[in-house]
Amino acid sequence: MVEIIEKKRNGGRLTREELAFWIEGVMDGGVPDYQTSALLMAIYFRGLDMEEITDLTGEMAASGDQVDLSMVPGIPVDKHSTGGVGDTTTLIAGPLVAACGGRVVKMSGRGLGHTGGTIDKLEAIPGMRTGLTIDQFIAQVSRIGLAVAGQSAQLAPADKILYALRDVTATTDSLGLIASSIMSKKLASGAKAIVLDVKVGSGAFMKELDDAIALAQAMVKIGQGHGRSTRALLTNMDQPLGRAVGNAIEVAEGIEVLQGKHAESDLRKVSLMLAENMLLAAGVYPDAQSCKRALDEALASGRALEKLGEMIAAQGGDARVIQRPERLGQGACRLDVKSASGGYVSAIDTQRIGHAALLLGAGRRKKEDAIDPMAGLLMRARLGQKLAPGETLATLFASDEALLAPAQAALLSAVTLRESPAQVPPLCYGWVDESGFHPTK
Ligand code: URA
Ligand code: CA
């Protein structure tokens, strides 16, 4: 191990065998944390080339269970977001793709910190089971084309160990380590096609476009290097994607999009772009035009909405919510947050909006914390919009009156108004496929 650390420290490249030796040692305790920490720091300064990243990801994916989805007919496709606020795209794109003949396999996590998690959102639906066994998961995808469940398998346990060490050794922020961390879990979860939504902006973990493009390109190459058809979209996170931030409230908004509402919303646009890329990655249609046509039809006919209902019913949930999303409920205590001054909305600190929702009870600070599915907020202000003094910026929902004031303070400090109109960032910067980055025109 000392030789491996020294080699990387001196700028050398590590072979697959050396990376395998390290990861095996991480798993069986043969390599102590102090040596792993030293190697992580050497990697932080010296970097990893694409072959090293691909090899490392393969070793991490092989450190635990590797889900076998070969029994699922067709090409099962997974969708992964690097983490956003008000980002309910899975609950919209998943049913859309399944309604167009795709097979959507999504193993999802819970929310932590300012970003929400799809599993928490689903559990806001009465009766909904998210803990499927692998057999149940495969049977459901084969039958209805769609399953979204929590991780039951031990996926890439080496990543858990490395992530915890990176966190306490200031080595989180390394492209190769981030890309291998994310993709190791995707490879282990067994999908043959993978679509990544790499978020860029104030609410994302990549604040700069160049960094996000580099990360997207690395992840697409890793996927391809392991025989997975992989594509990535780069989408803006300078404001919450949808208006709703929370759990029940986000599910309700997702249902409304599938009902044909919010036709001009960013949430609907990004969900459709992701769905199109999922269909392309899985090879369900030959080109973007035919994907778009199929998706428009699935949305307009209500088949995508019905597909969501089928998934909810299959997982024990109350599928009546697809007709009446108000059944999901919202916190009984409510507050309209008003702007003191007027002006154009020029910046939204999206991380802070996520934090405001957390303060209302919608999120957790620590893994063990409980969340309140009925808590959350509805953003009224969007970037570029002109507001009069006293206009409502957002409406807050909580189950406890005392939680409203701190969330209001967080929200007020998150929104910046200016006298002159502000530039609104593009919603999608482009996409990455096997031929590279394609900027949106
Ligand atoms: N998400 C992950 O899973 N890993 C990282 O390193 C960063 C974000
Ligand atoms: Ca090699």
PDB file of C-alpha atoms in Angstrom, residues 122-300:
ATOM      1  CA  LEU A 122     -43.152   8.506  -2.353  1.00  0.00           C
ATOM      2  CA  GLU A 123     -43.742   7.713   1.309  1.00  0.00           C
ATOM      3  CA  ALA A 124     -45.945  10.810   1.503  1.00  0.00           C
ATOM      4  CA  ILE A 125     -48.510   8.748  -0.439  1.00  0.00           C
ATOM      5  CA  PRO A 126     -50.710   6.858   2.063  1.00  0.00           C
ATOM      6  CA  GLY A 127     -49.897   3.146   2.168  1.00  0.00           C
ATOM      7  CA  MET A 128     -46.961   3.340  -0.241  1.00  0.00           C
ATOM      8  CA  ARG A 129     -44.308   0.638   0.214  1.00  0.00           C
ATOM      9  CA  THR A 130     -40.807   1.576  -0.922  1.00  0.00           C
ATOM     10  CA  GLY A 131     -38.926  -1.424   0.474  1.00  0.00           C
ATOM     11  CA  LEU A 132     -39.246  -3.989  -2.315  1.00  0.00           C
ATOM     12  CA  THR A 133     -37.134  -7.125  -2.483  1.00  0.00           C
ATOM     13  CA  ILE A 134     -35.110  -7.556  -5.665  1.00  0.00           C
ATOM     14  CA  ASP A 135     -37.572 -10.233  -6.826  1.00  0.00           C
ATOM     15  CA  GLN A 136     -40.564  -7.962  -6.215  1.00  0.00           C
ATOM     16  CA  PHE A 137     -38.742  -5.145  -7.963  1.00  0.00           C
ATOM     17  CA  ILE A 138     -38.005  -7.265 -11.062  1.00  0.00           C
ATOM     18  CA  ALA A 139     -41.554  -8.691 -11.146  1.00  0.00           C
ATOM     19  CA  GLN A 140     -43.086  -5.213 -10.950  1.00  0.00           C
ATOM     20  CA  VAL A 141     -40.854  -3.749 -13.693  1.00  0.00           C
ATOM     21  CA  SER A 142     -41.579  -6.731 -15.921  1.00  0.00           C
ATOM     22  CA  ARG A 143     -45.340  -6.375 -15.372  1.00  0.00           C
ATOM     23  CA  ILE A 144     -45.922  -2.599 -15.510  1.00  0.00           C
ATOM     24  CA  GLY A 145     -42.592  -1.204 -16.750  1.00  0.00           C
ATOM     25  CA  LEU A 146     -41.837   0.889 -13.679  1.00  0.00           C
ATOM     26  CA  ALA A 147     -40.614   0.515 -10.122  1.00  0.00           C
ATOM     27  CA  VAL A 148     -39.136   3.110  -7.794  1.00  0.00           C
ATOM     28  CA  ALA A 149     -37.860   1.628  -4.563  1.00  0.00           C
ATOM     29  CA  GLY A 150     -35.318   2.178  -1.820  1.00  0.00           C
ATOM     30  CA  GLN A 151     -32.035   0.331  -2.062  1.00  0.00           C
ATOM     31  CA  SER A 152     -32.506  -3.081  -0.529  1.00  0.00           C
ATOM     32  CA  ALA A 153     -29.220  -4.479  -1.768  1.00  0.00           C
ATOM     33  CA  GLN A 154     -25.845  -3.483  -0.372  1.00  0.00           C
ATOM     34  CA  LEU A 155     -24.776  -1.334  -3.290  1.00  0.00           C
ATOM     35  CA  ALA A 156     -21.120  -0.304  -3.490  1.00  0.00           C
ATOM     36  CA  PRO A 157     -20.342  -0.461   0.242  1.00  0.00           C
ATOM     37  CA  ALA A 158     -16.755   0.657  -0.518  1.00  0.00           C
ATOM     38  CA  ASP A 159     -18.237   4.002  -1.532  1.00  0.00           C
ATOM     39  CA  LYS A 160     -19.835   4.435   1.898  1.00  0.00           C
ATOM     40  CA  ILE A 161     -16.465   3.955   3.560  1.00  0.00           C
ATOM     41  CA  LEU A 162     -14.585   6.200   1.132  1.00  0.00           C
ATOM     42  CA  TYR A 163     -17.283   8.869   1.260  1.00  0.00           C
ATOM     43  CA  ALA A 164     -17.106   9.043   5.039  1.00  0.00           C
ATOM     44  CA  LEU A 165     -13.314   9.395   4.895  1.00  0.00           C
ATOM     45  CA  ARG A 166     -13.441  12.011   2.124  1.00  0.00           C
ATOM     46  CA  ASP A 167     -15.855  13.994   4.243  1.00  0.00           C
ATOM     47  CA  VAL A 168     -13.396  14.278   7.138  1.00  0.00           C
ATOM     48  CA  THR A 169     -10.180  14.636   5.116  1.00  0.00           C
ATOM     49  CA  ALA A 170     -11.233  17.521   2.819  1.00  0.00           C
ATOM     50  CA  THR A 171     -11.044  15.308  -0.271  1.00  0.00           C
ATOM     51  CA  THR A 172     -14.700  15.359  -1.305  1.00  0.00           C
ATOM     52  CA  ASP A 173     -14.164  17.827  -4.100  1.00  0.00           C
ATOM     53  CA  SER A 174     -12.290  15.674  -6.608  1.00  0.00           C
ATOM     54  CA  LEU A 175     -13.759  14.977 -10.027  1.00  0.00           C
ATOM     55  CA  GLY A 176     -12.565  11.378 -10.257  1.00  0.00           C
ATOM     56  CA  LEU A 177     -13.713  10.575  -6.740  1.00  0.00           C
ATOM     57  CA  ILE A 178     -17.138  12.148  -7.252  1.00  0.00           C
ATOM     58  CA  ALA A 179     -17.695  10.467 -10.621  1.00  0.00           C
ATOM     59  CA  SER A 180     -16.626   7.040  -9.344  1.00  0.00           C
ATOM     60  CA  SER A 181     -18.722   7.441  -6.192  1.00  0.00           C
ATOM     61  CA  ILE A 182     -21.925   8.201  -8.101  1.00  0.00           C
ATOM     62  CA  MET A 183     -21.360   5.703 -10.905  1.00  0.00           C
ATOM     63  CA  SER A 184     -20.298   2.796  -8.667  1.00  0.00           C
ATOM     64  CA  LYS A 185     -23.822   2.755  -7.202  1.00  0.00           C
ATOM     65  CA  LYS A 186     -25.408   3.062 -10.657  1.00  0.00           C
ATOM     66  CA  LEU A 187     -23.334   0.168 -12.052  1.00  0.00           C
ATOM     67  CA  ALA A 188     -24.145  -2.033  -9.060  1.00  0.00           C
ATOM     68  CA  SER A 189     -27.882  -1.360  -9.364  1.00  0.00           C
ATOM     69  CA  GLY A 190     -27.882  -3.194 -12.675  1.00  0.00           C
ATOM     70  CA  ALA A 191     -29.501  -0.849 -15.216  1.00  0.00           C
ATOM     71  CA  LYS A 192     -28.308  -1.303 -18.782  1.00  0.00           C
ATOM     72  CA  ALA A 193     -29.037   2.317 -19.663  1.00  0.00           C
ATOM     73  CA  ILE A 194     -28.387   5.306 -17.410  1.00  0.00           C
ATOM     74  CA  VAL A 195     -29.484   8.928 -17.728  1.00  0.00           C
ATOM     75  CA  LEU A 196     -27.835  11.471 -15.465  1.00  0.00           C
ATOM     76  CA  ASP A 197     -29.249  14.882 -14.627  1.00  0.00           C
ATOM     77  CA  VAL A 198     -26.225  16.927 -13.622  1.00  0.00           C
ATOM     78  CA  LYS A 199     -27.407  20.053 -11.851  1.00  0.00           C
ATOM     79  CA  VAL A 200     -25.544  23.350 -12.101  1.00  0.00           C
ATOM     80  CA  GLY A 201     -26.098  26.440  -9.973  1.00  0.00           C
ATOM     81  CA  SER A 202     -26.736  27.829  -6.500  1.00  0.00           C
ATOM     82  CA  GLY A 203     -28.693  24.800  -5.330  1.00  0.00           C
ATOM     83  CA  ALA A 204     -26.358  22.225  -6.862  1.00  0.00           C
ATOM     84  CA  PHE A 205     -23.260  20.649  -5.650  1.00  0.00           C
ATOM     85  CA  MET A 206     -21.552  21.828  -8.890  1.00  0.00           C
ATOM     86  CA  LYS A 207     -21.853  25.622  -8.920  1.00  0.00           C
ATOM     87  CA  GLU A 208     -19.873  26.156 -12.166  1.00  0.00           C
ATOM     88  CA  LEU A 209     -20.855  24.946 -15.636  1.00  0.00           C
ATOM     89  CA  ASP A 210     -17.313  23.886 -16.660  1.00  0.00           C
ATOM     90  CA  ASP A 211     -17.003  21.628 -13.611  1.00  0.00           C
ATOM     91  CA  ALA A 212     -20.424  20.132 -14.257  1.00  0.00           C
ATOM     92  CA  ILE A 213     -19.590  19.395 -17.910  1.00  0.00           C
ATOM     93  CA  ALA A 214     -16.348  17.696 -16.890  1.00  0.00           C
ATOM     94  CA  LEU A 215     -18.198  15.600 -14.294  1.00  0.00           C
ATOM     95  CA  ALA A 216     -20.907  14.658 -16.802  1.00  0.00           C
ATOM     96  CA  GLN A 217     -18.332  13.643 -19.394  1.00  0.00           C
ATOM     97  CA  ALA A 218     -16.445  11.501 -16.896  1.00  0.00           C
ATOM     98  CA  MET A 219     -19.626   9.744 -15.751  1.00  0.00           C
ATOM     99  CA  VAL A 220     -20.771   9.062 -19.316  1.00  0.00           C
ATOM    100  CA  LYS A 221     -17.356   7.560 -20.121  1.00  0.00           C
ATOM    101  CA  ILE A 222     -17.451   5.379 -17.008  1.00  0.00           C
ATOM    102  CA  GLY A 223     -20.899   4.074 -17.949  1.00  0.00           C
ATOM    103  CA  GLN A 224     -19.823   3.372 -21.489  1.00  0.00           C
ATOM    104  CA  GLY A 225     -16.594   1.762 -20.303  1.00  0.00           C
ATOM    105  CA  HIS A 226     -18.765  -0.702 -18.386  1.00  0.00           C
ATOM    106  CA  GLY A 227     -21.124  -1.417 -21.263  1.00  0.00           C
ATOM    107  CA  ARG A 228     -23.984   0.815 -20.110  1.00  0.00           C
ATOM    108  CA  SER A 229     -25.631   3.167 -22.547  1.00  0.00           C
ATOM    109  CA  THR A 230     -25.159   6.448 -20.687  1.00  0.00           C
ATOM    110  CA  ARG A 231     -26.255  10.020 -21.367  1.00  0.00           C
ATOM    111  CA  ALA A 232     -26.209  13.155 -19.214  1.00  0.00           C
ATOM    112  CA  LEU A 233     -28.183  16.379 -19.257  1.00  0.00           C
ATOM    113  CA  LEU A 234     -26.840  19.574 -17.691  1.00  0.00           C
ATOM    114  CA  THR A 235     -29.710  21.510 -16.147  1.00  0.00           C
ATOM    115  CA  ASN A 236     -29.970  24.677 -14.134  1.00  0.00           C
ATOM    116  CA  MET A 237     -30.409  24.736 -10.366  1.00  0.00           C
ATOM    117  CA  ASP A 238     -30.247  28.490  -9.690  1.00  0.00           C
ATOM    118  CA  GLN A 239     -33.811  28.227  -8.401  1.00  0.00           C
ATOM    119  CA  PRO A 240     -36.013  25.319  -7.320  1.00  0.00           C
ATOM    120  CA  LEU A 241     -37.021  23.412 -10.445  1.00  0.00           C
ATOM    121  CA  GLY A 242     -40.683  23.158  -9.544  1.00  0.00           C
ATOM    122  CA  ARG A 243     -42.668  25.490  -7.329  1.00  0.00           C
ATOM    123  CA  ALA A 244     -43.185  22.890  -4.629  1.00  0.00           C
ATOM    124  CA  VAL A 245     -40.395  22.038  -2.180  1.00  0.00           C
ATOM    125  CA  GLY A 246     -41.178  19.275   0.289  1.00  0.00           C
ATOM    126  CA  ASN A 247     -42.634  15.798   0.055  1.00  0.00           C
ATOM    127  CA  ALA A 248     -46.450  15.510  -0.289  1.00  0.00           C
ATOM    128  CA  ILE A 249     -46.446  18.924  -1.930  1.00  0.00           C
ATOM    129  CA  GLU A 250     -43.905  17.815  -4.576  1.00  0.00           C
ATOM    130  CA  VAL A 251     -45.800  14.606  -5.318  1.00  0.00           C
ATOM    131  CA  ALA A 252     -48.940  16.708  -5.803  1.00  0.00           C
ATOM    132  CA  GLU A 253     -47.124  18.985  -8.238  1.00  0.00           C
ATOM    133  CA  GLY A 254     -45.744  15.987 -10.136  1.00  0.00           C
ATOM    134  CA  ILE A 255     -49.263  14.535 -10.450  1.00  0.00           C
ATOM    135  CA  GLU A 256     -50.536  17.897 -11.698  1.00  0.00           C
ATOM    136  CA  VAL A 257     -47.892  17.936 -14.432  1.00  0.00           C
ATOM    137  CA  LEU A 258     -49.003  14.456 -15.523  1.00  0.00           C
ATOM    138  CA  GLN A 259     -52.605  15.733 -15.467  1.00  0.00           C
ATOM    139  CA  GLY A 260     -51.543  18.280 -18.095  1.00  0.00           C
ATOM    140  CA  LYS A 261     -51.250  21.272 -15.761  1.00  0.00           C
ATOM    141  CA  HIS A 262     -48.192  23.584 -15.492  1.00  0.00           C
ATOM    142  CA  ALA A 263     -47.739  23.305 -19.254  1.00  0.00           C
ATOM    143  CA  GLU A 264     -45.055  26.018 -19.411  1.00  0.00           C
ATOM    144  CA  SER A 265     -43.236  25.002 -16.250  1.00  0.00           C
ATOM    145  CA  ASP A 266     -39.525  24.257 -16.026  1.00  0.00           C
ATOM    146  CA  LEU A 267     -40.401  21.096 -14.087  1.00  0.00           C
ATOM    147  CA  ARG A 268     -42.403  19.752 -17.000  1.00  0.00           C
ATOM    148  CA  LYS A 269     -39.750  20.760 -19.547  1.00  0.00           C
ATOM    149  CA  VAL A 270     -36.865  19.084 -17.719  1.00  0.00           C
ATOM    150  CA  SER A 271     -38.963  15.975 -17.026  1.00  0.00           C
ATOM    151  CA  LEU A 272     -39.719  15.658 -20.753  1.00  0.00           C
ATOM    152  CA  MET A 273     -36.050  16.153 -21.672  1.00  0.00           C
ATOM    153  CA  LEU A 274     -35.026  13.467 -19.215  1.00  0.00           C
ATOM    154  CA  ALA A 275     -37.722  11.103 -20.469  1.00  0.00           C
ATOM    155  CA  GLU A 276     -36.567  11.635 -24.049  1.00  0.00           C
ATOM    156  CA  ASN A 277     -32.985  10.840 -23.096  1.00  0.00           C
ATOM    157  CA  MET A 278     -34.115   7.745 -21.188  1.00  0.00           C
ATOM    158  CA  LEU A 279     -35.962   6.461 -24.252  1.00  0.00           C
ATOM    159  CA  LEU A 280     -32.928   7.202 -26.432  1.00  0.00           C
ATOM    160  CA  ALA A 281     -30.473   5.583 -24.013  1.00  0.00           C
ATOM    161  CA  ALA A 282     -32.673   2.467 -23.847  1.00  0.00           C
ATOM    162  CA  GLY A 283     -33.067   2.449 -27.632  1.00  0.00           C
ATOM    163  CA  VAL A 284     -36.885   2.367 -27.439  1.00  0.00           C
ATOM    164  CA  TYR A 285     -37.139   4.805 -30.370  1.00  0.00           C
ATOM    165  CA  PRO A 286     -34.568   5.508 -33.059  1.00  0.00           C
ATOM    166  CA  ASP A 287     -34.425   9.290 -32.808  1.00  0.00           C
ATOM    167  CA  ALA A 288     -35.350  12.333 -30.737  1.00  0.00           C
ATOM    168  CA  GLN A 289     -38.324  13.247 -32.939  1.00  0.00           C
ATOM    169  CA  SER A 290     -40.115   9.940 -32.441  1.00  0.00           C
ATOM    170  CA  CYS A 291     -39.401  10.060 -28.686  1.00  0.00           C
ATOM    171  CA  LYS A 292     -40.936  13.526 -28.471  1.00  0.00           C
ATOM    172  CA  ARG A 293     -44.046  12.432 -30.362  1.00  0.00           C
ATOM    173  CA  ALA A 294     -44.533   9.376 -28.167  1.00  0.00           C
ATOM    174  CA  LEU A 295     -44.025  11.409 -24.989  1.00  0.00           C
ATOM    175  CA  ASP A 296     -46.480  14.112 -26.027  1.00  0.00           C
ATOM    176  CA  GLU A 297     -49.062  11.438 -26.729  1.00  0.00           C
ATOM    177  CA  ALA A 298     -48.465   9.646 -23.413  1.00  0.00           C
ATOM    178  CA  LEU A 299     -48.921  12.928 -21.574  1.00  0.00           C
ATOM    179  CA  ALA A 300     -51.928  14.233 -23.509  1.00  0.00           C
TER     180      ALA A 300
END
